[in-house]
């Protein structure tokens, strides 16, 4: 008689360039789960700020610009769809101008509160397992997630991955500039007052610097299987 399994919530955190998005998508597809890219939500909020002509450092103006964000985000791990005010901005939110400002916007308490509330709603609304990835899923959004993982890798490895990713996507990419941006964002994200980047209590820390995607995926799949009672 097969062992009964149950739905689980998987929280995958870590800095940019650790393979979070790729692994979260692959894991969701493998276990038949919904997928939620929370980083894309903050990028969409940042794009809204920039398009509104607001200075990302102007807290009051950022809060006003993102208060009633018309945002839809897909849960299918095989696609990446982000709709902002009726427009598909899936590619636009990955541009360098958004990347340069997203830390400032996401550090604002009111912005985080609004998006965390939406993330929790999405995580609880489905009838299947869900994989969420970001920077504070295990620490803030879903501290009671059945599976919590913190991915890491050296800044140099992450910068090279981002350079390769941008080049493959046809975007201009300079390794030295990207490395400097990676280091700067790490500092901002780990030192901010609101939801600083860190491993959640009970999270499994995985260094992906020398590991291939498939190797990490197998480890994550094993963690999920154990949580499901398989």
mmCIF file of N, CA and C in Angstrom, residues 35-171:
data_model
loop_
_atom_site.group_PDB
_atom_site.id
_atom_site.type_symbol
_atom_site.label_atom_id
_atom_site.label_comp_id
_atom_site.label_asym_id
_atom_site.label_seq_id
_atom_site.Cartn_x
_atom_site.Cartn_y
_atom_site.Cartn_z
ATOM 1 N N UNK A 35 4.339 27.533 -8.287
ATOM 2 C CA UNK A 35 5.608 28.244 -8.125
ATOM 3 C C UNK A 35 5.348 29.732 -7.965
ATOM 4 N N UNK A 36 6.035 30.355 -7.010
ATOM 5 C CA UNK A 36 5.869 31.790 -6.801
ATOM 6 C C UNK A 36 7.231 32.457 -6.664
ATOM 7 N N UNK A 37 7.552 33.319 -7.620
ATOM 8 C CA UNK A 37 8.793 34.084 -7.628
ATOM 9 C C UNK A 37 8.538 35.411 -6.922
ATOM 10 N N UNK A 38 8.840 35.466 -5.628
ATOM 11 C CA UNK A 38 8.558 36.692 -4.875
ATOM 12 C C UNK A 38 9.483 37.827 -5.288
ATOM 13 N N UNK A 39 10.679 37.487 -5.743
ATOM 14 C CA UNK A 39 11.591 38.531 -6.200
ATOM 15 C C UNK A 39 11.017 39.293 -7.372
ATOM 16 N N UNK A 40 10.285 38.601 -8.231
ATOM 17 C CA UNK A 40 9.658 39.257 -9.374
ATOM 18 C C UNK A 40 8.624 40.272 -8.913
ATOM 19 N N UNK A 41 8.000 40.002 -7.775
ATOM 20 C CA UNK A 41 7.002 40.929 -7.250
ATOM 21 C C UNK A 41 7.670 42.232 -6.810
ATOM 22 N N UNK A 42 8.814 42.125 -6.151
ATOM 23 C CA UNK A 42 9.539 43.328 -5.736
ATOM 24 C C UNK A 42 10.101 44.070 -6.940
ATOM 25 N N UNK A 43 10.495 43.321 -7.952
ATOM 26 C CA UNK A 43 10.986 43.957 -9.172
ATOM 27 C C UNK A 43 9.851 44.706 -9.880
ATOM 28 N N UNK A 44 8.662 44.124 -9.860
ATOM 29 C CA UNK A 44 7.519 44.789 -10.472
ATOM 30 C C UNK A 44 7.186 46.085 -9.724
ATOM 31 N N UNK A 45 7.262 46.037 -8.405
ATOM 32 C CA UNK A 45 7.011 47.233 -7.598
ATOM 33 C C UNK A 45 8.061 48.295 -7.917
ATOM 34 N N UNK A 46 9.302 47.856 -8.091
ATOM 35 C CA UNK A 46 10.385 48.793 -8.424
ATOM 36 C C UNK A 46 10.169 49.415 -9.792
ATOM 37 N N UNK A 47 9.742 48.608 -10.744
ATOM 38 C CA UNK A 47 9.459 49.137 -12.087
ATOM 39 C C UNK A 47 8.358 50.188 -12.014
ATOM 40 N N UNK A 48 7.345 49.937 -11.204
ATOM 41 C CA UNK A 48 6.257 50.898 -11.030
ATOM 42 C C UNK A 48 6.803 52.224 -10.485
ATOM 43 N N UNK A 49 7.701 52.127 -9.523
ATOM 44 C CA UNK A 49 8.316 53.323 -8.933
ATOM 45 C C UNK A 49 9.086 54.102 -9.993
ATOM 46 N N UNK A 50 9.895 53.405 -10.765
ATOM 47 C CA UNK A 50 10.709 54.058 -11.785
ATOM 48 C C UNK A 50 9.847 54.688 -12.876
ATOM 49 N N UNK A 51 8.822 53.972 -13.296
ATOM 50 C CA UNK A 51 7.950 54.499 -14.351
ATOM 51 C C UNK A 51 7.115 55.678 -13.859
ATOM 52 N N UNK A 52 6.960 55.766 -12.544
ATOM 53 C CA UNK A 52 6.210 56.888 -11.975
ATOM 54 C C UNK A 52 7.094 58.108 -11.770
ATOM 55 N N UNK A 53 8.394 57.958 -12.096
ATOM 56 C CA UNK A 53 9.318 59.076 -11.936
ATOM 57 C C UNK A 53 9.685 59.346 -10.499
ATOM 58 N N UNK A 54 9.552 58.317 -9.660
ATOM 59 C CA UNK A 54 9.812 58.473 -8.231
ATOM 60 C C UNK A 54 11.240 58.053 -7.902
ATOM 61 N N UNK A 55 11.876 58.785 -6.995
ATOM 62 C CA UNK A 55 13.209 58.432 -6.516
ATOM 63 C C UNK A 55 13.077 57.226 -5.585
ATOM 64 N N UNK A 56 13.749 56.106 -5.886
ATOM 65 C CA UNK A 56 13.649 54.908 -5.041
ATOM 66 C C UNK A 56 14.066 55.136 -3.588
ATOM 67 N N UNK A 57 14.798 56.221 -3.333
ATOM 68 C CA UNK A 57 15.235 56.537 -1.971
ATOM 69 C C UNK A 57 14.207 57.392 -1.226
ATOM 70 N N UNK A 58 13.182 57.852 -1.929
ATOM 71 C CA UNK A 58 12.135 58.684 -1.321
ATOM 72 C C UNK A 58 11.046 57.766 -0.777
ATOM 73 N N UNK A 59 11.163 57.406 0.485
ATOM 74 C CA UNK A 59 10.279 56.411 1.084
ATOM 75 C C UNK A 59 8.799 56.743 0.923
ATOM 76 N N UNK A 60 8.412 57.946 1.273
ATOM 77 C CA UNK A 60 7.000 58.330 1.202
ATOM 78 C C UNK A 60 6.461 58.216 -0.218
ATOM 79 N N UNK A 61 7.241 58.663 -1.191
ATOM 80 C CA UNK A 61 6.804 58.622 -2.588
ATOM 81 C C UNK A 61 6.720 57.171 -3.090
ATOM 82 N N UNK A 62 7.658 56.329 -2.668
ATOM 83 C CA UNK A 62 7.639 54.916 -3.071
ATOM 84 C C UNK A 62 6.408 54.227 -2.502
ATOM 85 N N UNK A 63 6.115 54.479 -1.242
ATOM 86 C CA UNK A 63 4.933 53.879 -0.601
ATOM 87 C C UNK A 63 3.671 54.295 -1.338
ATOM 88 N N UNK A 64 3.576 55.563 -1.693
ATOM 89 C CA UNK A 64 2.402 56.065 -2.403
ATOM 90 C C UNK A 64 2.276 55.423 -3.782
ATOM 91 N N UNK A 65 3.395 55.242 -4.467
ATOM 92 C CA UNK A 65 3.378 54.698 -5.826
ATOM 93 C C UNK A 65 3.014 53.214 -5.858
ATOM 94 N N UNK A 66 3.307 52.504 -4.775
ATOM 95 C CA UNK A 66 3.091 51.050 -4.761
ATOM 96 C C UNK A 66 1.943 50.621 -3.856
ATOM 97 N N UNK A 67 1.219 51.568 -3.305
ATOM 98 C CA UNK A 67 0.168 51.245 -2.334
ATOM 99 C C UNK A 67 -0.892 50.325 -2.909
ATOM 100 N N UNK A 68 -1.385 50.643 -4.088
ATOM 101 C CA UNK A 68 -2.442 49.840 -4.724
ATOM 102 C C UNK A 68 -1.894 49.228 -6.011
ATOM 103 N N UNK A 69 -0.929 48.367 -5.858
ATOM 104 C CA UNK A 69 -0.243 47.767 -6.999
ATOM 105 C C UNK A 69 -1.145 46.754 -7.706
ATOM 106 N N UNK A 70 -1.399 46.991 -8.997
ATOM 107 C CA UNK A 70 -2.196 46.052 -9.797
ATOM 108 C C UNK A 70 -1.244 45.010 -10.365
ATOM 109 N N UNK A 71 -1.097 43.919 -9.633
ATOM 110 C CA UNK A 71 -0.074 42.937 -9.965
ATOM 111 C C UNK A 71 -0.639 41.528 -10.046
ATOM 112 N N UNK A 72 -0.290 40.842 -11.129
ATOM 113 C CA UNK A 72 -0.644 39.437 -11.283
ATOM 114 C C UNK A 72 0.637 38.672 -11.588
ATOM 115 N N UNK A 73 0.799 37.527 -10.954
ATOM 116 C CA UNK A 73 2.002 36.736 -11.181
ATOM 117 C C UNK A 73 1.618 35.281 -11.369
ATOM 118 N N UNK A 74 2.173 34.661 -12.401
ATOM 119 C CA UNK A 74 1.822 33.291 -12.718
ATOM 120 C C UNK A 74 2.377 32.292 -11.710
ATOM 121 N N UNK A 75 1.735 31.122 -11.603
ATOM 122 C CA UNK A 75 2.194 30.076 -10.688
ATOM 123 C C UNK A 75 2.674 28.838 -11.431
ATOM 124 N N UNK A 76 2.692 28.911 -12.768
ATOM 125 C CA UNK A 76 3.150 27.790 -13.587
ATOM 126 C C UNK A 76 4.676 27.821 -13.655
ATOM 127 N N UNK A 77 5.350 26.762 -13.157
ATOM 128 C CA UNK A 77 6.816 26.775 -13.155
ATOM 129 C C UNK A 77 7.460 26.742 -14.538
ATOM 130 N N UNK A 78 6.682 26.417 -15.559
ATOM 131 C CA UNK A 78 7.248 26.325 -16.905
ATOM 132 C C UNK A 78 7.270 27.666 -17.628
ATOM 133 N N UNK A 79 6.640 28.675 -17.056
ATOM 134 C CA UNK A 79 6.610 29.991 -17.690
ATOM 135 C C UNK A 79 6.907 31.080 -16.651
ATOM 136 N N UNK A 80 7.203 32.273 -17.134
ATOM 137 C CA UNK A 80 7.467 33.394 -16.231
ATOM 138 C C UNK A 80 6.627 34.568 -16.689
ATOM 139 N N UNK A 81 5.491 34.746 -16.046
ATOM 140 C CA UNK A 81 4.569 35.809 -16.454
ATOM 141 C C UNK A 81 4.302 36.752 -15.283
ATOM 142 N N UNK A 82 4.622 38.022 -15.486
ATOM 143 C CA UNK A 82 4.346 39.055 -14.492
ATOM 144 C C UNK A 82 3.576 40.157 -15.194
ATOM 145 N N UNK A 83 2.368 40.405 -14.722
ATOM 146 C CA UNK A 83 1.502 41.419 -15.324
ATOM 147 C C UNK A 83 1.366 42.598 -14.361
ATOM 148 N N UNK A 84 1.806 43.762 -14.799
ATOM 149 C CA UNK A 84 1.705 44.977 -14.003
ATOM 150 C C UNK A 84 0.765 45.941 -14.690
ATOM 151 N N UNK A 85 -0.351 46.226 -14.036
ATOM 152 C CA UNK A 85 -1.355 47.135 -14.586
ATOM 153 C C UNK A 85 -1.764 46.725 -15.993
ATOM 154 N N UNK A 86 -1.966 45.439 -16.182
ATOM 155 C CA UNK A 86 -2.441 44.911 -17.450
ATOM 156 C C UNK A 86 -1.375 44.703 -18.512
ATOM 157 N N UNK A 87 -0.116 44.998 -18.191
ATOM 158 C CA UNK A 87 0.980 44.869 -19.162
ATOM 159 C C UNK A 87 1.950 43.775 -18.726
ATOM 160 N N UNK A 88 2.366 42.949 -19.681
ATOM 161 C CA UNK A 88 3.345 41.907 -19.395
ATOM 162 C C UNK A 88 4.723 42.560 -19.269
ATOM 163 N N UNK A 89 5.290 42.508 -18.051
ATOM 164 C CA UNK A 89 6.589 43.140 -17.800
ATOM 165 C C UNK A 89 7.634 42.087 -17.420
ATOM 166 N N UNK A 90 7.402 40.841 -17.812
ATOM 167 C CA UNK A 90 8.278 39.732 -17.432
ATOM 168 C C UNK A 90 9.739 39.975 -17.796
ATOM 169 N N UNK A 91 9.985 40.588 -18.944
ATOM 170 C CA UNK A 91 11.355 40.878 -19.371
ATOM 171 C C UNK A 91 11.850 42.206 -18.802
ATOM 172 N N UNK A 92 10.969 43.172 -18.765
ATOM 173 C CA UNK A 92 11.368 44.516 -18.341
ATOM 174 C C UNK A 92 11.852 44.557 -16.895
ATOM 175 N N UNK A 93 11.282 43.712 -16.032
ATOM 176 C CA UNK A 93 11.687 43.735 -14.624
ATOM 177 C C UNK A 93 13.087 43.162 -14.412
ATOM 178 N N UNK A 94 13.669 42.560 -15.453
ATOM 179 C CA UNK A 94 15.010 41.969 -15.337
ATOM 180 C C UNK A 94 16.106 42.901 -15.851
ATOM 181 N N UNK A 95 15.750 44.099 -16.249
ATOM 182 C CA UNK A 95 16.741 45.031 -16.781
ATOM 183 C C UNK A 95 17.618 45.590 -15.664
ATOM 184 N N UNK A 96 18.778 46.135 -16.045
ATOM 185 C CA UNK A 96 19.741 46.636 -15.058
ATOM 186 C C UNK A 96 19.183 47.791 -14.242
ATOM 187 N N UNK A 97 18.361 48.635 -14.844
ATOM 188 C CA UNK A 97 17.851 49.790 -14.080
ATOM 189 C C UNK A 97 16.956 49.341 -12.951
ATOM 190 N N UNK A 98 16.223 48.265 -13.140
ATOM 191 C CA UNK A 98 15.391 47.724 -12.058
ATOM 192 C C UNK A 98 16.277 47.050 -11.023
ATOM 193 N N UNK A 99 17.254 46.276 -11.483
ATOM 194 C CA UNK A 99 18.166 45.582 -10.576
ATOM 195 C C UNK A 99 18.878 46.562 -9.653
ATOM 196 N N UNK A 100 19.270 47.715 -10.189
ATOM 197 C CA UNK A 100 20.012 48.704 -9.411
ATOM 198 C C UNK A 100 19.165 49.362 -8.317
ATOM 199 N N UNK A 101 17.856 49.338 -8.475
ATOM 200 C CA UNK A 101 16.986 50.040 -7.525
ATOM 201 C C UNK A 101 16.134 49.131 -6.647
ATOM 202 N N UNK A 102 16.105 47.836 -6.940
ATOM 203 C CA UNK A 102 15.187 46.950 -6.238
ATOM 204 C C UNK A 102 15.501 46.818 -4.750
ATOM 205 N N UNK A 103 16.764 46.879 -4.372
ATOM 206 C CA UNK A 103 17.121 46.767 -2.954
ATOM 207 C C UNK A 103 16.548 47.926 -2.150
ATOM 208 N N UNK A 104 16.645 49.138 -2.707
ATOM 209 C CA UNK A 104 16.134 50.317 -2.009
ATOM 210 C C UNK A 104 14.627 50.229 -1.821
ATOM 211 N N UNK A 105 13.933 49.807 -2.865
ATOM 212 C CA UNK A 105 12.467 49.702 -2.791
ATOM 213 C C UNK A 105 12.042 48.586 -1.842
ATOM 214 N N UNK A 106 12.695 47.430 -1.943
ATOM 215 C CA UNK A 106 12.291 46.290 -1.125
ATOM 216 C C UNK A 106 12.667 46.436 0.338
ATOM 217 N N UNK A 107 13.513 47.408 0.656
ATOM 218 C CA UNK A 107 13.896 47.630 2.048
ATOM 219 C C UNK A 107 12.851 48.431 2.820
ATOM 220 N N UNK A 108 11.873 48.998 2.114
ATOM 221 C CA UNK A 108 10.857 49.839 2.761
ATOM 222 C C UNK A 108 9.787 48.969 3.410
ATOM 223 N N UNK A 109 9.543 49.198 4.681
ATOM 224 C CA UNK A 109 8.644 48.350 5.466
ATOM 225 C C UNK A 109 7.254 48.237 4.865
ATOM 226 N N UNK A 110 6.668 49.350 4.456
ATOM 227 C CA UNK A 110 5.302 49.311 3.933
ATOM 228 C C UNK A 110 5.221 48.510 2.634
ATOM 229 N N UNK A 111 6.237 48.602 1.814
ATOM 230 C CA UNK A 111 6.266 47.829 0.564
ATOM 231 C C UNK A 111 6.319 46.346 0.887
ATOM 232 N N UNK A 112 7.181 45.978 1.822
ATOM 233 C CA UNK A 112 7.320 44.573 2.193
ATOM 234 C C UNK A 112 6.029 44.039 2.819
ATOM 235 N N UNK A 113 5.419 44.835 3.665
ATOM 236 C CA UNK A 113 4.182 44.389 4.320
ATOM 237 C C UNK A 113 3.101 44.083 3.292
ATOM 238 N N UNK A 114 2.959 44.963 2.304
ATOM 239 C CA UNK A 114 1.938 44.765 1.272
ATOM 240 C C UNK A 114 2.205 43.500 0.463
ATOM 241 N N UNK A 115 3.453 43.301 0.051
ATOM 242 C CA UNK A 115 3.772 42.162 -0.791
ATOM 243 C C UNK A 115 3.828 40.856 0.002
ATOM 244 N N UNK A 116 4.262 40.909 1.248
ATOM 245 C CA UNK A 116 4.262 39.702 2.083
ATOM 246 C C UNK A 116 2.838 39.203 2.300
ATOM 247 N N UNK A 117 1.913 40.136 2.516
ATOM 248 C CA UNK A 117 0.511 39.750 2.689
ATOM 249 C C UNK A 117 -0.006 39.037 1.443
ATOM 250 N N UNK A 118 0.362 39.546 0.264
ATOM 251 C CA UNK A 118 -0.055 38.920 -0.995
ATOM 252 C C UNK A 118 0.611 37.556 -1.162
ATOM 253 N N UNK A 119 1.878 37.460 -0.806
ATOM 254 C CA UNK A 119 2.595 36.194 -0.921
ATOM 255 C C UNK A 119 1.981 35.119 -0.031
ATOM 256 N N UNK A 120 1.635 35.486 1.188
ATOM 257 C CA UNK A 120 1.010 34.516 2.103
ATOM 258 C C UNK A 120 -0.347 34.063 1.566
ATOM 259 N N UNK A 121 -1.085 35.002 1.029
ATOM 260 C CA UNK A 121 -2.386 34.666 0.462
ATOM 261 C C UNK A 121 -2.253 33.663 -0.674
ATOM 262 N N UNK A 122 -1.295 33.907 -1.554
ATOM 263 C CA UNK A 122 -1.074 33.015 -2.688
ATOM 264 C C UNK A 122 -0.584 31.644 -2.227
ATOM 265 N N UNK A 123 0.236 31.627 -1.186
ATOM 266 C CA UNK A 123 0.790 30.370 -0.688
ATOM 267 C C UNK A 123 -0.278 29.488 -0.067
ATOM 268 N N UNK A 124 -1.297 30.096 0.506
ATOM 269 C CA UNK A 124 -2.341 29.349 1.196
ATOM 270 C C UNK A 124 -3.581 29.104 0.351
ATOM 271 N N UNK A 125 -3.663 29.732 -0.816
ATOM 272 C CA UNK A 125 -4.916 29.699 -1.579
ATOM 273 C C UNK A 125 -5.088 28.462 -2.456
ATOM 274 N N UNK A 126 -4.008 27.763 -2.766
ATOM 275 C CA UNK A 126 -4.113 26.631 -3.678
ATOM 276 C C UNK A 126 -4.425 25.317 -2.988
ATOM 277 N N UNK A 127 -4.635 24.293 -3.818
ATOM 278 C CA UNK A 127 -4.935 22.968 -3.293
ATOM 279 C C UNK A 127 -3.807 21.989 -3.596
ATOM 280 N N UNK A 128 -2.597 22.532 -3.780
ATOM 281 C CA UNK A 128 -1.434 21.685 -4.033
ATOM 282 C C UNK A 128 -0.219 22.293 -3.350
ATOM 283 N N UNK A 129 0.882 21.567 -3.366
ATOM 284 C CA UNK A 129 2.112 22.075 -2.773
ATOM 285 C C UNK A 129 2.537 23.348 -3.506
ATOM 286 N N UNK A 130 3.353 24.164 -2.841
ATOM 287 C CA UNK A 130 3.805 25.405 -3.458
ATOM 288 C C UNK A 130 5.274 25.631 -3.118
ATOM 289 N N UNK A 131 6.021 26.113 -4.100
ATOM 290 C CA UNK A 131 7.436 26.450 -3.911
ATOM 291 C C UNK A 131 7.573 27.957 -4.043
ATOM 292 N N UNK A 132 8.056 28.607 -2.993
ATOM 293 C CA UNK A 132 8.277 30.046 -3.009
ATOM 294 C C UNK A 132 9.767 30.305 -2.905
ATOM 295 N N UNK A 133 10.258 31.263 -3.681
ATOM 296 C CA UNK A 133 11.669 31.620 -3.574
ATOM 297 C C UNK A 133 11.830 33.115 -3.472
ATOM 298 N N UNK A 134 12.824 33.515 -2.684
ATOM 299 C CA UNK A 134 13.063 34.935 -2.490
ATOM 300 C C UNK A 134 14.195 35.159 -1.516
ATOM 301 N N UNK A 135 14.029 36.153 -0.629
ATOM 302 C CA UNK A 135 15.087 36.468 0.329
ATOM 303 C C UNK A 135 14.613 36.396 1.774
ATOM 304 N N UNK A 136 13.304 36.323 1.986
ATOM 305 C CA UNK A 136 12.804 36.259 3.372
ATOM 306 C C UNK A 136 11.618 35.303 3.498
ATOM 307 N N UNK A 137 11.582 34.280 2.660
ATOM 308 C CA UNK A 137 10.443 33.351 2.698
ATOM 309 C C UNK A 137 10.439 32.562 3.999
ATOM 310 N N UNK A 138 11.565 31.953 4.325
ATOM 311 C CA UNK A 138 11.636 31.144 5.532
ATOM 312 C C UNK A 138 11.681 31.946 6.810
ATOM 313 N N UNK A 139 12.150 33.190 6.730
ATOM 314 C CA UNK A 139 12.272 34.004 7.940
ATOM 315 C C UNK A 139 11.024 34.829 8.238
ATOM 316 N N UNK A 140 10.320 35.276 7.193
ATOM 317 C CA UNK A 140 9.191 36.193 7.393
ATOM 318 C C UNK A 140 7.885 35.695 6.774
ATOM 319 N N UNK A 141 7.922 35.354 5.502
ATOM 320 C CA UNK A 141 6.689 35.016 4.791
ATOM 321 C C UNK A 141 6.084 33.706 5.295
ATOM 322 N N UNK A 142 6.888 32.660 5.308
ATOM 323 C CA UNK A 142 6.403 31.346 5.745
ATOM 324 C C UNK A 142 7.393 30.702 6.722
ATOM 325 N N UNK A 143 7.512 31.249 7.922
ATOM 326 C CA UNK A 143 8.452 30.669 8.886
ATOM 327 C C UNK A 143 8.078 29.252 9.312
ATOM 328 N N UNK A 144 6.821 28.862 9.047
ATOM 329 C CA UNK A 144 6.386 27.510 9.403
ATOM 330 C C UNK A 144 6.352 26.577 8.194
ATOM 331 N N UNK A 145 7.050 26.949 7.127
ATOM 332 C CA UNK A 145 7.107 26.096 5.931
ATOM 333 C C UNK A 145 7.689 24.736 6.303
ATOM 334 N N UNK A 146 7.151 23.693 5.681
ATOM 335 C CA UNK A 146 7.614 22.344 5.987
ATOM 336 C C UNK A 146 9.047 22.094 5.515
ATOM 337 N N UNK A 147 9.450 22.787 4.441
ATOM 338 C CA UNK A 147 10.813 22.663 3.922
ATOM 339 C C UNK A 147 11.395 24.062 3.763
ATOM 340 N N UNK A 148 12.541 24.297 4.408
ATOM 341 C CA UNK A 148 13.213 25.594 4.302
ATOM 342 C C UNK A 148 14.660 25.373 3.854
ATOM 343 N N UNK A 149 15.038 26.093 2.802
ATOM 344 C CA UNK A 149 16.376 25.946 2.226
ATOM 345 C C UNK A 149 16.991 27.323 2.025
ATOM 346 N N UNK A 150 18.278 27.438 2.311
ATOM 347 C CA UNK A 150 19.002 28.683 2.033
ATOM 348 C C UNK A 150 20.146 28.348 1.091
ATOM 349 N N UNK A 151 20.074 28.874 -0.128
ATOM 350 C CA UNK A 151 21.109 28.629 -1.132
ATOM 351 C C UNK A 151 22.156 29.739 -1.082
ATOM 352 N N UNK A 152 23.399 29.365 -1.258
ATOM 353 C CA UNK A 152 24.467 30.357 -1.273
ATOM 354 C C UNK A 152 25.502 29.979 -2.322
ATOM 355 N N UNK A 153 26.391 30.901 -2.638
ATOM 356 C CA UNK A 153 27.495 30.683 -3.574
ATOM 357 C C UNK A 153 28.397 31.907 -3.478
ATOM 358 N N UNK A 154 29.631 31.770 -3.916
ATOM 359 C CA UNK A 154 30.562 32.896 -3.831
ATOM 360 C C UNK A 154 30.095 34.027 -4.749
ATOM 361 N N UNK A 155 30.428 35.276 -4.402
ATOM 362 C CA UNK A 155 30.047 36.414 -5.254
ATOM 363 C C UNK A 155 30.559 36.267 -6.682
ATOM 364 N N UNK A 156 31.784 35.732 -6.828
ATOM 365 C CA UNK A 156 32.371 35.585 -8.151
ATOM 366 C C UNK A 156 31.579 34.602 -9.019
ATOM 367 N N UNK A 157 31.187 33.503 -8.422
ATOM 368 C CA UNK A 157 30.398 32.503 -9.148
ATOM 369 C C UNK A 157 29.046 33.085 -9.532
ATOM 370 N N UNK A 158 28.433 33.797 -8.609
ATOM 371 C CA UNK A 158 27.109 34.372 -8.881
ATOM 372 C C UNK A 158 27.177 35.447 -9.951
ATOM 373 N N UNK A 159 28.240 36.243 -9.933
ATOM 374 C CA UNK A 159 28.396 37.285 -10.945
ATOM 375 C C UNK A 159 28.587 36.660 -12.326
ATOM 376 N N UNK A 160 29.345 35.586 -12.405
ATOM 377 C CA UNK A 160 29.556 34.922 -13.688
ATOM 378 C C UNK A 160 28.252 34.319 -14.204
ATOM 379 N N UNK A 161 27.472 33.750 -13.308
ATOM 380 C CA UNK A 161 26.183 33.186 -13.714
ATOM 381 C C UNK A 161 25.261 34.261 -14.267
ATOM 382 N N UNK A 162 25.218 35.408 -13.593
ATOM 383 C CA UNK A 162 24.359 36.502 -14.050
ATOM 384 C C UNK A 162 24.858 37.049 -15.382
ATOM 385 N N UNK A 163 26.179 37.135 -15.537
ATOM 386 C CA UNK A 163 26.753 37.596 -16.806
ATOM 387 C C UNK A 163 26.345 36.668 -17.941
ATOM 388 N N UNK A 164 26.475 35.372 -17.706
ATOM 389 C CA UNK A 164 26.098 34.383 -18.721
ATOM 390 C C UNK A 164 24.604 34.450 -19.023
ATOM 391 N N UNK A 165 23.806 34.644 -17.987
ATOM 392 C CA UNK A 165 22.350 34.707 -18.158
ATOM 393 C C UNK A 165 21.955 35.920 -18.993
ATOM 394 N N UNK A 166 22.537 37.068 -18.682
ATOM 395 C CA UNK A 166 22.217 38.288 -19.424
ATOM 396 C C UNK A 166 22.678 38.178 -20.876
ATOM 397 N N UNK A 167 23.863 37.621 -21.074
ATOM 398 C CA UNK A 167 24.391 37.467 -22.423
ATOM 399 C C UNK A 167 23.496 36.560 -23.258
ATOM 400 N N UNK A 168 23.057 35.456 -22.641
ATOM 401 C CA UNK A 168 22.190 34.512 -23.340
ATOM 402 C C UNK A 168 20.850 35.140 -23.693
ATOM 403 N N UNK A 169 20.418 36.096 -22.862
ATOM 404 C CA UNK A 169 19.136 36.757 -23.088
ATOM 405 C C UNK A 169 19.269 37.952 -24.025
ATOM 406 N N UNK A 170 20.500 38.216 -24.489
ATOM 407 C CA UNK A 170 20.706 39.321 -25.408
ATOM 408 C C UNK A 170 20.862 40.668 -24.738
ATOM 409 N N UNK A 171 21.076 40.649 -23.407
ATOM 410 C CA UNK A 171 21.263 41.907 -22.683
ATOM 411 C C UNK A 171 22.752 42.187 -22.517
#
